[in-house]
Backbone as JSON, one array per atom type, in Angstrom:
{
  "sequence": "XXXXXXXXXXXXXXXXXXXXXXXXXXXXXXXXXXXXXXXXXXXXXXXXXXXXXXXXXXXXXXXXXXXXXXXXXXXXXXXXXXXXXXXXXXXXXXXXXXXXXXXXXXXXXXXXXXXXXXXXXXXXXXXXXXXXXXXXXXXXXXXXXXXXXXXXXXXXXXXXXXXXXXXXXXXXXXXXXXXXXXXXXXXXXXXXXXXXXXXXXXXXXXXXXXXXXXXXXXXXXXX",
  "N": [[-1.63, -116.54, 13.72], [-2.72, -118.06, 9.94], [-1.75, -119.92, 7.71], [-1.48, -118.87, 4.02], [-2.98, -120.85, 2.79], [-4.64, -122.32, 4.7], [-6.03, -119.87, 5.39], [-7.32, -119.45, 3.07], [-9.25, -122.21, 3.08], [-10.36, -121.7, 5.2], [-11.17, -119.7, 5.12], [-13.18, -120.31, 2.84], [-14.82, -122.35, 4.24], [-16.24, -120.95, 5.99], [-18.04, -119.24, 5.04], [-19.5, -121.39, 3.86], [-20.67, -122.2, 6.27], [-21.9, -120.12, 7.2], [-23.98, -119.84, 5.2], [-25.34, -122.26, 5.93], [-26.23, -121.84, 8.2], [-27.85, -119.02, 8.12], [-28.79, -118.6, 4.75], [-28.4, -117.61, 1.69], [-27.67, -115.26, 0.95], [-30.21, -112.74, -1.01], [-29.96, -110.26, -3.31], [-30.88, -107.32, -3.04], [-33.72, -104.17, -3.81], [-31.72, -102.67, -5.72], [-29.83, -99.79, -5.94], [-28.8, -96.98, -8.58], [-25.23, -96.2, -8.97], [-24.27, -93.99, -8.18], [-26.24, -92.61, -6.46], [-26.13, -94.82, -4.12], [-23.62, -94.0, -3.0], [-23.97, -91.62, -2.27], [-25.7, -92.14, 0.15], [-24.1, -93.99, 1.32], [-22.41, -92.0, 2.13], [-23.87, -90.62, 4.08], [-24.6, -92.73, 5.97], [-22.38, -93.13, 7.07], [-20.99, -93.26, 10.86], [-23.32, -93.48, 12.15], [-26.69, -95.01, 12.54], [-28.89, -97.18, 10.53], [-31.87, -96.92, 10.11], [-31.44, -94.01, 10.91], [-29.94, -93.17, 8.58], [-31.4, -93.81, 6.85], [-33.39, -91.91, 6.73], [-32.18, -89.8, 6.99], [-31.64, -89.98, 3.92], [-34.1, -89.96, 2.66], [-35.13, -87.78, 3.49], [-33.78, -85.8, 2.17], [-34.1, -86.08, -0.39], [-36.59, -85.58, -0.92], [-36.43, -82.96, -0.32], [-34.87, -82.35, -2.57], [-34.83, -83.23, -5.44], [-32.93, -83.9, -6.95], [-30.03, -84.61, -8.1], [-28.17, -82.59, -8.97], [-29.66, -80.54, -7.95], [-29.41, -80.64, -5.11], [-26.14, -80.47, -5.19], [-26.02, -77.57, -6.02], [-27.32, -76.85, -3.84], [-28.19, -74.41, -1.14], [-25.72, -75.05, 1.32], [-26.49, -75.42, 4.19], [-29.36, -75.59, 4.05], [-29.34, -77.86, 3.4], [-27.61, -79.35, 4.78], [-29.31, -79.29, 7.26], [-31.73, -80.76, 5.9], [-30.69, -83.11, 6.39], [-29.72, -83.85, 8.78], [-30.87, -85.98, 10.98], [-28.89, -88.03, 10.27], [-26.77, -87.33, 11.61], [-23.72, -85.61, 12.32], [-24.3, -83.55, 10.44], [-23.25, -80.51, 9.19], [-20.73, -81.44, 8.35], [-21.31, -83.45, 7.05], [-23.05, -82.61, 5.16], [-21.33, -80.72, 3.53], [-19.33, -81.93, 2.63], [-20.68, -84.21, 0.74], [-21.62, -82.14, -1.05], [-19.09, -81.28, -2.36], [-18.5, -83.31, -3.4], [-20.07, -84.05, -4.94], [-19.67, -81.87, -6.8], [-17.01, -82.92, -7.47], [-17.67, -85.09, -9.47], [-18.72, -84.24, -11.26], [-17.24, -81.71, -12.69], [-15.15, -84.06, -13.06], [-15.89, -85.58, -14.35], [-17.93, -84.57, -16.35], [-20.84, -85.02, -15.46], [-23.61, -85.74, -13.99], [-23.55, -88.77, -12.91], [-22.52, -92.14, -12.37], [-22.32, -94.45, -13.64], [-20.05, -95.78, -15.23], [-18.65, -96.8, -13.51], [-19.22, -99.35, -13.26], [-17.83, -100.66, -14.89], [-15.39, -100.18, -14.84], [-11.95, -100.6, -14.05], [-11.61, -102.09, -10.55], [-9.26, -101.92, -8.48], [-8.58, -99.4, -9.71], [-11.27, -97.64, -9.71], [-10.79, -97.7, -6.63], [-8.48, -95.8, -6.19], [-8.68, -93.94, -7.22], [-11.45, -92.89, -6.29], [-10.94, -92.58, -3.98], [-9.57, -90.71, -3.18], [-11.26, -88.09, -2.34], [-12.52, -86.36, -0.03], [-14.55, -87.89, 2.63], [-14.93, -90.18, 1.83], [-13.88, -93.63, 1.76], [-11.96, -96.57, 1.67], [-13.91, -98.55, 2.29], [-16.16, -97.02, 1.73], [-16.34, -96.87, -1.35], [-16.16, -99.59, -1.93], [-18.65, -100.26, -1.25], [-20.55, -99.23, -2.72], [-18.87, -100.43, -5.13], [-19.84, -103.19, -4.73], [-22.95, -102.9, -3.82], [-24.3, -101.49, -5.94], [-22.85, -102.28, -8.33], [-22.78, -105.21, -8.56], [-19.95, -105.67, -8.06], [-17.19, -108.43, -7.66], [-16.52, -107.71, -4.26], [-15.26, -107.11, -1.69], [-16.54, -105.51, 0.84], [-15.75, -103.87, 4.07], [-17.22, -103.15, 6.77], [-17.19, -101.88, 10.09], [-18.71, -104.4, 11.69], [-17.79, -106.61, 9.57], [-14.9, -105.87, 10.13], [-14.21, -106.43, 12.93], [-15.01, -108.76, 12.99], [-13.47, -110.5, 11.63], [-11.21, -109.99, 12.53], [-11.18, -111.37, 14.9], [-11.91, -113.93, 14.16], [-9.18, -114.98, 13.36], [-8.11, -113.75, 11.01], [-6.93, -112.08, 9.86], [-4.47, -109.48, 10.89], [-4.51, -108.61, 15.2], [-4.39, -106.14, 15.58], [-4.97, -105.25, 12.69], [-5.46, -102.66, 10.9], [-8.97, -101.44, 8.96], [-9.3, -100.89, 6.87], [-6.37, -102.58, 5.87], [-7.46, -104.86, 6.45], [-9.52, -104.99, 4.4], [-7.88, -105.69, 2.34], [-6.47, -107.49, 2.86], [-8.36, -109.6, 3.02], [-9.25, -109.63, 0.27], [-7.98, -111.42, -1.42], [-8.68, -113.86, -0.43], [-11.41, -114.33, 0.16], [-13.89, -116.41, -1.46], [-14.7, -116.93, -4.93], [-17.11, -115.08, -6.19], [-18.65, -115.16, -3.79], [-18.16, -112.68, -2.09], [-20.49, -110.83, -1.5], [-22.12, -112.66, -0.16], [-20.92, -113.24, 2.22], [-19.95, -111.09, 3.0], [-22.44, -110.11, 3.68], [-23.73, -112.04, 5.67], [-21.98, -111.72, 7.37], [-22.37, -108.84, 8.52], [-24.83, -110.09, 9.63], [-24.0, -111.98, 11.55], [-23.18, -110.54, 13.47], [-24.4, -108.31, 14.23], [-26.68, -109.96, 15.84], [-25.27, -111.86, 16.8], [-22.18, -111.53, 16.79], [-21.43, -109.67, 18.99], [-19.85, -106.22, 20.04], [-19.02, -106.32, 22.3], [-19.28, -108.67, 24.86], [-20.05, -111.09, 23.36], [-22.44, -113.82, 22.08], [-20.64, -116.07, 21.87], [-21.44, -119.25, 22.38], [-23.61, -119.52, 20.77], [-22.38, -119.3, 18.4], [-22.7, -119.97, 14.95], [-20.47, -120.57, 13.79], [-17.87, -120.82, 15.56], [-16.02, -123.0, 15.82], [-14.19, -122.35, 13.83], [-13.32, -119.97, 14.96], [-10.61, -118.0, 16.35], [-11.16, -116.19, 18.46], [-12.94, -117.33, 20.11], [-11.92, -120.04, 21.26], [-9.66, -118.87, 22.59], [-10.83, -118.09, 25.36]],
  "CA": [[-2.08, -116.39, 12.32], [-2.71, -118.79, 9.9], [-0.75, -119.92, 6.52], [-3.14, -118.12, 3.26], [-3.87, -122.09, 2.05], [-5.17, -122.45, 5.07], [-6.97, -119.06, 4.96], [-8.33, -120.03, 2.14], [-9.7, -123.41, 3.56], [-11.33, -121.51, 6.8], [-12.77, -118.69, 4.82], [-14.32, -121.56, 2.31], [-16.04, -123.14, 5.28], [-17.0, -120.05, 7.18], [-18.5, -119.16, 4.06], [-20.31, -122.37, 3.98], [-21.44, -122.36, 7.39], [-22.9, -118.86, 7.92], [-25.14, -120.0, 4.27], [-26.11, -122.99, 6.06], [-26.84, -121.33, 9.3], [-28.43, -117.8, 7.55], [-29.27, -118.63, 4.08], [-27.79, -117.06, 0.93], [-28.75, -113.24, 0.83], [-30.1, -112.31, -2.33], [-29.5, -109.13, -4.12], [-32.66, -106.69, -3.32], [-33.27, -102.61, -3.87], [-30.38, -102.01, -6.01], [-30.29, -98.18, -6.46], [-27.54, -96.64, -9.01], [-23.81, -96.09, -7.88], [-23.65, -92.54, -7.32], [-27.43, -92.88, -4.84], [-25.16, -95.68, -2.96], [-22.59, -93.37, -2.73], [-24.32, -90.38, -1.09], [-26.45, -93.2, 1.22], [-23.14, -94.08, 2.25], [-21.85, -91.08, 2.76], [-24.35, -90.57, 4.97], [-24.23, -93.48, 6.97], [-21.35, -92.64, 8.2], [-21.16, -92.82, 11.85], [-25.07, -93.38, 12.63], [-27.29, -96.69, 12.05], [-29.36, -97.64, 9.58], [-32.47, -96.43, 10.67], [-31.06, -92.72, 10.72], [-29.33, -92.65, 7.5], [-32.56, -93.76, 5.53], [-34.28, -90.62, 7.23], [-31.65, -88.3, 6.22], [-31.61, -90.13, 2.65], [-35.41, -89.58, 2.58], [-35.64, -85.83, 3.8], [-32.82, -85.3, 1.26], [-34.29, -86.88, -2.11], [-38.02, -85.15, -0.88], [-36.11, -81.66, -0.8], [-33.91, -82.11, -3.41], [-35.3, -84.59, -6.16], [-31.97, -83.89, -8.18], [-27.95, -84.36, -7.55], [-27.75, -81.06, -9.11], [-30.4, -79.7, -6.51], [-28.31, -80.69, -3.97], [-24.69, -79.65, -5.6], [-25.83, -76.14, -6.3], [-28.07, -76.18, -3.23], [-27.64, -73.63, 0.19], [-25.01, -76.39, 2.35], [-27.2, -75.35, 5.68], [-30.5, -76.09, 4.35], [-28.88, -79.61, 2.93], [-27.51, -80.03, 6.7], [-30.73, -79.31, 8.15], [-32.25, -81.7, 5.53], [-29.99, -84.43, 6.63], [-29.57, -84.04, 10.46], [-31.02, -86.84, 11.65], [-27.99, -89.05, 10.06], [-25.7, -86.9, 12.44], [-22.7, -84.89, 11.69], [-24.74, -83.02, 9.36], [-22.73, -80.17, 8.57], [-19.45, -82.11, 8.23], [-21.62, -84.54, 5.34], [-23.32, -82.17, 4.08], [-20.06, -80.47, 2.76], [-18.83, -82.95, 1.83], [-21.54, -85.03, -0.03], [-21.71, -80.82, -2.24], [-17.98, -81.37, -2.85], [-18.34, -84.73, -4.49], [-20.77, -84.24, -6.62], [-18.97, -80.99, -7.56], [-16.32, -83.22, -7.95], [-17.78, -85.79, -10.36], [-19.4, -83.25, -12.5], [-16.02, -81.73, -13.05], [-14.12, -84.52, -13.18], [-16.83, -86.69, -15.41], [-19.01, -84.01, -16.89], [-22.22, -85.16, -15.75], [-23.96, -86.14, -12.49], [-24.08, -90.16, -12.49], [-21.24, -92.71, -11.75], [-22.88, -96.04, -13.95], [-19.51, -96.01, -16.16], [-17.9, -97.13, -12.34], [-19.67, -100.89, -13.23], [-16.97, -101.11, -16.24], [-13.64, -99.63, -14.4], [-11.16, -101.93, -12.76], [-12.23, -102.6, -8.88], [-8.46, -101.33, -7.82], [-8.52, -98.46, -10.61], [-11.85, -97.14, -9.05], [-10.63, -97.0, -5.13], [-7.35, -95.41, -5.69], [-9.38, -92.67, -8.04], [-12.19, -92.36, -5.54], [-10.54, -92.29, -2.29], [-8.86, -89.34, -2.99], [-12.11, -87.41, -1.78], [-12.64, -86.63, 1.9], [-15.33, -89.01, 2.8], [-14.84, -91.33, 0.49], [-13.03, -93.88, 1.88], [-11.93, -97.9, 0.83], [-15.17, -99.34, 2.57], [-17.51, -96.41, 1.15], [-16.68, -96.75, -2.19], [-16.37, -100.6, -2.32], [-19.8, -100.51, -0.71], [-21.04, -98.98, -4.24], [-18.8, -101.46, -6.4], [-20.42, -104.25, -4.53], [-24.07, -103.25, -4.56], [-24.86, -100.69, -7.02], [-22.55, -102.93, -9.65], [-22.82, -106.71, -8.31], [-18.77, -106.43, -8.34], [-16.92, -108.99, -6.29], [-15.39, -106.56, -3.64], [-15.81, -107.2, -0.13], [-16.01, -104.12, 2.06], [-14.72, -104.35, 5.64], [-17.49, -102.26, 7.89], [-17.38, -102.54, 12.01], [-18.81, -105.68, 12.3], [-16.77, -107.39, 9.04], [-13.46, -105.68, 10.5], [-14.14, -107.19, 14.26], [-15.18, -110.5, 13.44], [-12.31, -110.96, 10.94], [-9.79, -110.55, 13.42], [-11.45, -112.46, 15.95], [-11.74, -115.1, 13.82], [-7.7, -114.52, 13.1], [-7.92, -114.23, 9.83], [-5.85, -111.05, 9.95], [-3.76, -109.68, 12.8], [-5.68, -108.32, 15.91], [-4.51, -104.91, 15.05], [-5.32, -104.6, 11.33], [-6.84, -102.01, 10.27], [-9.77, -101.81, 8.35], [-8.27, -100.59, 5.24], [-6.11, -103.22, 5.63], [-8.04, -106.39, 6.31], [-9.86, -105.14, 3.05], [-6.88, -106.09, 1.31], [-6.27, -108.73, 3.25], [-9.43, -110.68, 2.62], [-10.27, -109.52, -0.84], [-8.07, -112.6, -2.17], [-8.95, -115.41, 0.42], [-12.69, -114.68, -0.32], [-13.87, -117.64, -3.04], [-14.69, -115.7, -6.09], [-18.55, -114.85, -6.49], [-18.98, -115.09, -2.77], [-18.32, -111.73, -1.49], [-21.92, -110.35, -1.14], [-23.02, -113.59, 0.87], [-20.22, -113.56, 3.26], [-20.28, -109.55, 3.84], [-23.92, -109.85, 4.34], [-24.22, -113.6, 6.67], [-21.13, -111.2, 8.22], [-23.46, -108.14, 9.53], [-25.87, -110.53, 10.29], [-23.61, -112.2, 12.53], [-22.35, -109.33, 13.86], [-25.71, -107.75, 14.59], [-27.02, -110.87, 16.1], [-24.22, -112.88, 17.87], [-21.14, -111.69, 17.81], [-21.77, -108.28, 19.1], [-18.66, -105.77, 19.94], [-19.33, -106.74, 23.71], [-20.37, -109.77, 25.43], [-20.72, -111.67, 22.3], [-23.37, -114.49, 22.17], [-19.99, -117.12, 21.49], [-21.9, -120.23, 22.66], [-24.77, -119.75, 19.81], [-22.63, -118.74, 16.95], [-22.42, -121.48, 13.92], [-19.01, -120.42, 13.39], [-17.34, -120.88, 16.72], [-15.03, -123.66, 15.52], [-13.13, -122.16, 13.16], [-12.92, -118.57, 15.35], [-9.96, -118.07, 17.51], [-11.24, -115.48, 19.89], [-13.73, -118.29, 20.57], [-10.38, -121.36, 21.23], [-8.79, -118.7, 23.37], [-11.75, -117.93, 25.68]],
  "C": [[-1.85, -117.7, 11.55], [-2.16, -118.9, 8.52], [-1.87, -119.45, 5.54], [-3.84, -119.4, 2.56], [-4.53, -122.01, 3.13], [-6.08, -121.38, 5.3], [-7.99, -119.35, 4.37], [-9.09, -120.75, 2.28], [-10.59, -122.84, 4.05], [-12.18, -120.92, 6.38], [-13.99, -119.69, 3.81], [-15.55, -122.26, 3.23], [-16.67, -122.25, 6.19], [-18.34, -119.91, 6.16], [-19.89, -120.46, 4.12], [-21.56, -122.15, 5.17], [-22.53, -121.34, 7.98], [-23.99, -119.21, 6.64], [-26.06, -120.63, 4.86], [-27.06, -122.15, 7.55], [-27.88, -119.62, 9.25], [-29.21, -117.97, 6.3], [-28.33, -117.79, 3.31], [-28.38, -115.84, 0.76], [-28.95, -113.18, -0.39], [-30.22, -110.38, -2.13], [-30.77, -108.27, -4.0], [-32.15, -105.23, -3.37], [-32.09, -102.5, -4.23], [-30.72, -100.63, -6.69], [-28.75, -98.13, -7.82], [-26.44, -96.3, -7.89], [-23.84, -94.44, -7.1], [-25.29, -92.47, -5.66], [-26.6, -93.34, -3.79], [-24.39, -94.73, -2.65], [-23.12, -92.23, -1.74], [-24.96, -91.52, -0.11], [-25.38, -93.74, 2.04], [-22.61, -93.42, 2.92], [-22.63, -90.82, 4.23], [-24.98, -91.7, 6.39], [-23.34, -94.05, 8.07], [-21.6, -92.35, 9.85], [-22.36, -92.68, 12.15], [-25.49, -94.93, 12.22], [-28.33, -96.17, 11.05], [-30.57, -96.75, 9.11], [-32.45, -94.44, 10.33], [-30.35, -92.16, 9.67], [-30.23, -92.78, 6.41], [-33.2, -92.56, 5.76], [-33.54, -89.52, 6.14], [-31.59, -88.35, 4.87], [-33.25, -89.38, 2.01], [-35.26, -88.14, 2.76], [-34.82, -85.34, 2.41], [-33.11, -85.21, 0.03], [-35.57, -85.66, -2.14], [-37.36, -83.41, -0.77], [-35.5, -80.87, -2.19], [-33.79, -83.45, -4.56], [-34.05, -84.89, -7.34], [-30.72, -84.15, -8.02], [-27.78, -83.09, -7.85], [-28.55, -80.07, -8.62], [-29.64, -79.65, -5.83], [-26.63, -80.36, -3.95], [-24.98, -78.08, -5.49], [-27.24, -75.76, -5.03], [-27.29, -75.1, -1.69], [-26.79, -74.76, 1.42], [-25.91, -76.13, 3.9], [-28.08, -75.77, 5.37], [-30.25, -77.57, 3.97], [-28.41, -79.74, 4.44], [-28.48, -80.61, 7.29], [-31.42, -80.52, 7.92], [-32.04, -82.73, 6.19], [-29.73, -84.77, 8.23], [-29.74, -84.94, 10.83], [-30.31, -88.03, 11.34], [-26.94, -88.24, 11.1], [-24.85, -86.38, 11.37], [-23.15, -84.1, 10.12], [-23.93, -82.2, 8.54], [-21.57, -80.71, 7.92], [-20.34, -82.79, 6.69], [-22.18, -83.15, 4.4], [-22.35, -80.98, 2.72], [-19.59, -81.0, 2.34], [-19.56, -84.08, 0.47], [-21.94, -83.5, -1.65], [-20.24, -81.13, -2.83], [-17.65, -82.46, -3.43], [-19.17, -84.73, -5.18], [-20.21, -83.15, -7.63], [-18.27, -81.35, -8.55], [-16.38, -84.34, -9.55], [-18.24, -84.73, -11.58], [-18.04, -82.58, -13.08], [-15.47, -82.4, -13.9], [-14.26, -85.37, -15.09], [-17.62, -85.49, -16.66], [-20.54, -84.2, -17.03], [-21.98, -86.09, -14.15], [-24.44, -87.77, -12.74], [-22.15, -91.02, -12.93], [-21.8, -94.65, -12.53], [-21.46, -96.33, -14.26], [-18.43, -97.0, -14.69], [-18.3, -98.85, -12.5], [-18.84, -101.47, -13.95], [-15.7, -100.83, -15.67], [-13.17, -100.92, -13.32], [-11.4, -101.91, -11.21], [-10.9, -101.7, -8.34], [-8.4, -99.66, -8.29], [-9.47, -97.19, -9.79], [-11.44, -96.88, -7.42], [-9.43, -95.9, -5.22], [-7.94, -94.0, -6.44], [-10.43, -92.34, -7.16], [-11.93, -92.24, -3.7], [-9.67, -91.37, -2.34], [-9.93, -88.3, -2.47], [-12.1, -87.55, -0.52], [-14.52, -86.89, 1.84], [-15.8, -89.94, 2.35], [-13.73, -92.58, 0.56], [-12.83, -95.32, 0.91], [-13.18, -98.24, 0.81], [-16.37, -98.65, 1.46], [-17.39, -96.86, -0.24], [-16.67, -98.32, -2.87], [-17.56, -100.85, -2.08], [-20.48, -100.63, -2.14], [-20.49, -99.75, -5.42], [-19.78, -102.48, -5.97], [-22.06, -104.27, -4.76], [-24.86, -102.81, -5.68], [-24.2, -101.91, -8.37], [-22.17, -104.09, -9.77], [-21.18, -106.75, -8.95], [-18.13, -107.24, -7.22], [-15.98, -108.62, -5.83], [-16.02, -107.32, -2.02], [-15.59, -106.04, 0.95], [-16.22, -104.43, 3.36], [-15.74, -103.27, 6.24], [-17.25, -102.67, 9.54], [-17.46, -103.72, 11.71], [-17.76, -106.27, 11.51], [-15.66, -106.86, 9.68], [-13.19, -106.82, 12.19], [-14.46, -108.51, 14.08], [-14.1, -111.21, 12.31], [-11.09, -111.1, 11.52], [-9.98, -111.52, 14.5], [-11.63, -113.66, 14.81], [-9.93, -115.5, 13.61], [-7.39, -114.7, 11.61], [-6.8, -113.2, 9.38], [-5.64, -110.55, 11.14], [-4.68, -108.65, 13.8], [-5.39, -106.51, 15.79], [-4.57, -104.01, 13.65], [-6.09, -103.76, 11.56], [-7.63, -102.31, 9.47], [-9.74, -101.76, 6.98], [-7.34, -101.66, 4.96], [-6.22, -104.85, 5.4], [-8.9, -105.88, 4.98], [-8.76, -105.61, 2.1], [-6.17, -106.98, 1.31], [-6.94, -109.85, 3.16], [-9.45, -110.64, 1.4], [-9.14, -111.12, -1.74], [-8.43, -113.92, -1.79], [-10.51, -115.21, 0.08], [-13.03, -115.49, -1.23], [-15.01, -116.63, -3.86], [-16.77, -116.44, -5.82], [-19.44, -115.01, -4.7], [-18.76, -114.16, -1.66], [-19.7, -110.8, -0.82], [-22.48, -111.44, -0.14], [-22.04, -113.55, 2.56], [-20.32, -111.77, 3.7], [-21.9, -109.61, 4.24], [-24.36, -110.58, 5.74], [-23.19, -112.63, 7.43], [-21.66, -110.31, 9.6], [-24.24, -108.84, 10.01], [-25.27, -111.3, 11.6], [-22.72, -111.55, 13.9], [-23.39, -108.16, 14.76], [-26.35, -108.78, 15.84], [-26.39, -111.54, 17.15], [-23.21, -112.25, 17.91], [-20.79, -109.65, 17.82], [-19.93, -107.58, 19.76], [-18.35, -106.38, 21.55], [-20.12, -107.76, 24.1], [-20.85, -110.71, 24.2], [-20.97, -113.35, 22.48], [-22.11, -116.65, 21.34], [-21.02, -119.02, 21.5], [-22.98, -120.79, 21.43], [-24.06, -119.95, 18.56], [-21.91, -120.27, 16.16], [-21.11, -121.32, 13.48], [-17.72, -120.5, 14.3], [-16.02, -121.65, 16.11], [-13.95, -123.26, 15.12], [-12.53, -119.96, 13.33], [-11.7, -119.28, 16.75], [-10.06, -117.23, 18.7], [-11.91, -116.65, 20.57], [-12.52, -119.66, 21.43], [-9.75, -120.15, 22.25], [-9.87, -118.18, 24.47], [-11.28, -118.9, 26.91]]
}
């Protein structure tokens, strides 16, 4: 492991290097927070591909949040199946909107663009399926805050790079990166992240030789 100035240093230039070698992602399709939030929910455990389906079947049955709170939880399963673990979300995705309506008095989650970044996880990860990643997912794109959420690929290529230890968890390298990130550059580096993650440095067999970041990875140096 490495001292957090020098953290700081590596993630500065990884940063750099995946812009130069990817480009700077811009900001596209931003839905509201609470949309992100069920879209996440349901991306849980499935790809990409299969969680827009079940988002789609879901919206085209149920054009409302409060369709889908006060709807039958089997035919919302059914809706959603093709993201997997249907029944499991779809109980869960009825019990959080329950819960905001409750908690908030009304089905939408904008006022989440104004609440403190730590304030919001430790208040929304008290729900079951609602974890750090999901609901930083929704500070970051529903409310352009600078959060960096830790999915698969960011968790595996953060320790292989050694930026945290090879058995962090993912909960915890979120809390481990979110101050070595350089401020306003969380969205480019979680994004150039999946892409390198998708691309090169896959969970298996990863494409080391290609990737523009080799240098400053240590799975790559111990190889």
């Amino acid at each position: 492991m490495v001292t957090e100035t020098e953290s700081h240093k590596r993630v500065k230039q990884i940063v750099k290097k995946l812009e130069t070698a990817f480009g700077i992602p811009k900001r596209e399709n931003v839905i509201d927070p609470l949309s992100t939030l069920i879209l996440t929910v349901l991306s849980q455990s499935t790809n990409d591909k299969n969680r827009d389906t079940a988002y789609r079947r879901l919206r085209e049955k149920y054009p409302t949040w409060e369709e889908v709170m006060t709807g039958d939880v089997r035919e919302i399963a059914d809706a959603i199946r093709p993201g997997g673990l249907a029944n499991q979300k779809a109980e869960r995705i009825q019990a959080i909107l329950q819960w905001i309506r409750e908690e908030y008095g009304k089905l939408e989650l904008d006022f989440l663009c104004n609440m403190d970044p730590d304030e919001t996880i430790h208040h929304f990860t008290q729900l079951k399926g609602v974890g750090v990643k999901t609901i930083s997912v929704v500070m970051m794109f529903s409310c352009g805050i600078d959060v960096f959420p830790v999915d698969t690929h960011v968790h595996r290529i953060c320790r292989r790079l050694g930026l945290v230890p090879d058995k962090a968890t993912a909960e915890k390298t979120f809390w481990q990166m979110q101050p070595l990130v350089p401020p306003g550059k969380s969205y480019s580096l979680h994004m150039n992240f999946l892409k390198l993650g998708r691309t090169i440095c896959f969970a298996r067999k990863p494409k080391c030789e290609i990737c523009p970041i080799q240098r400053e990875c240590d799975y790559f140096e111990e190889k």
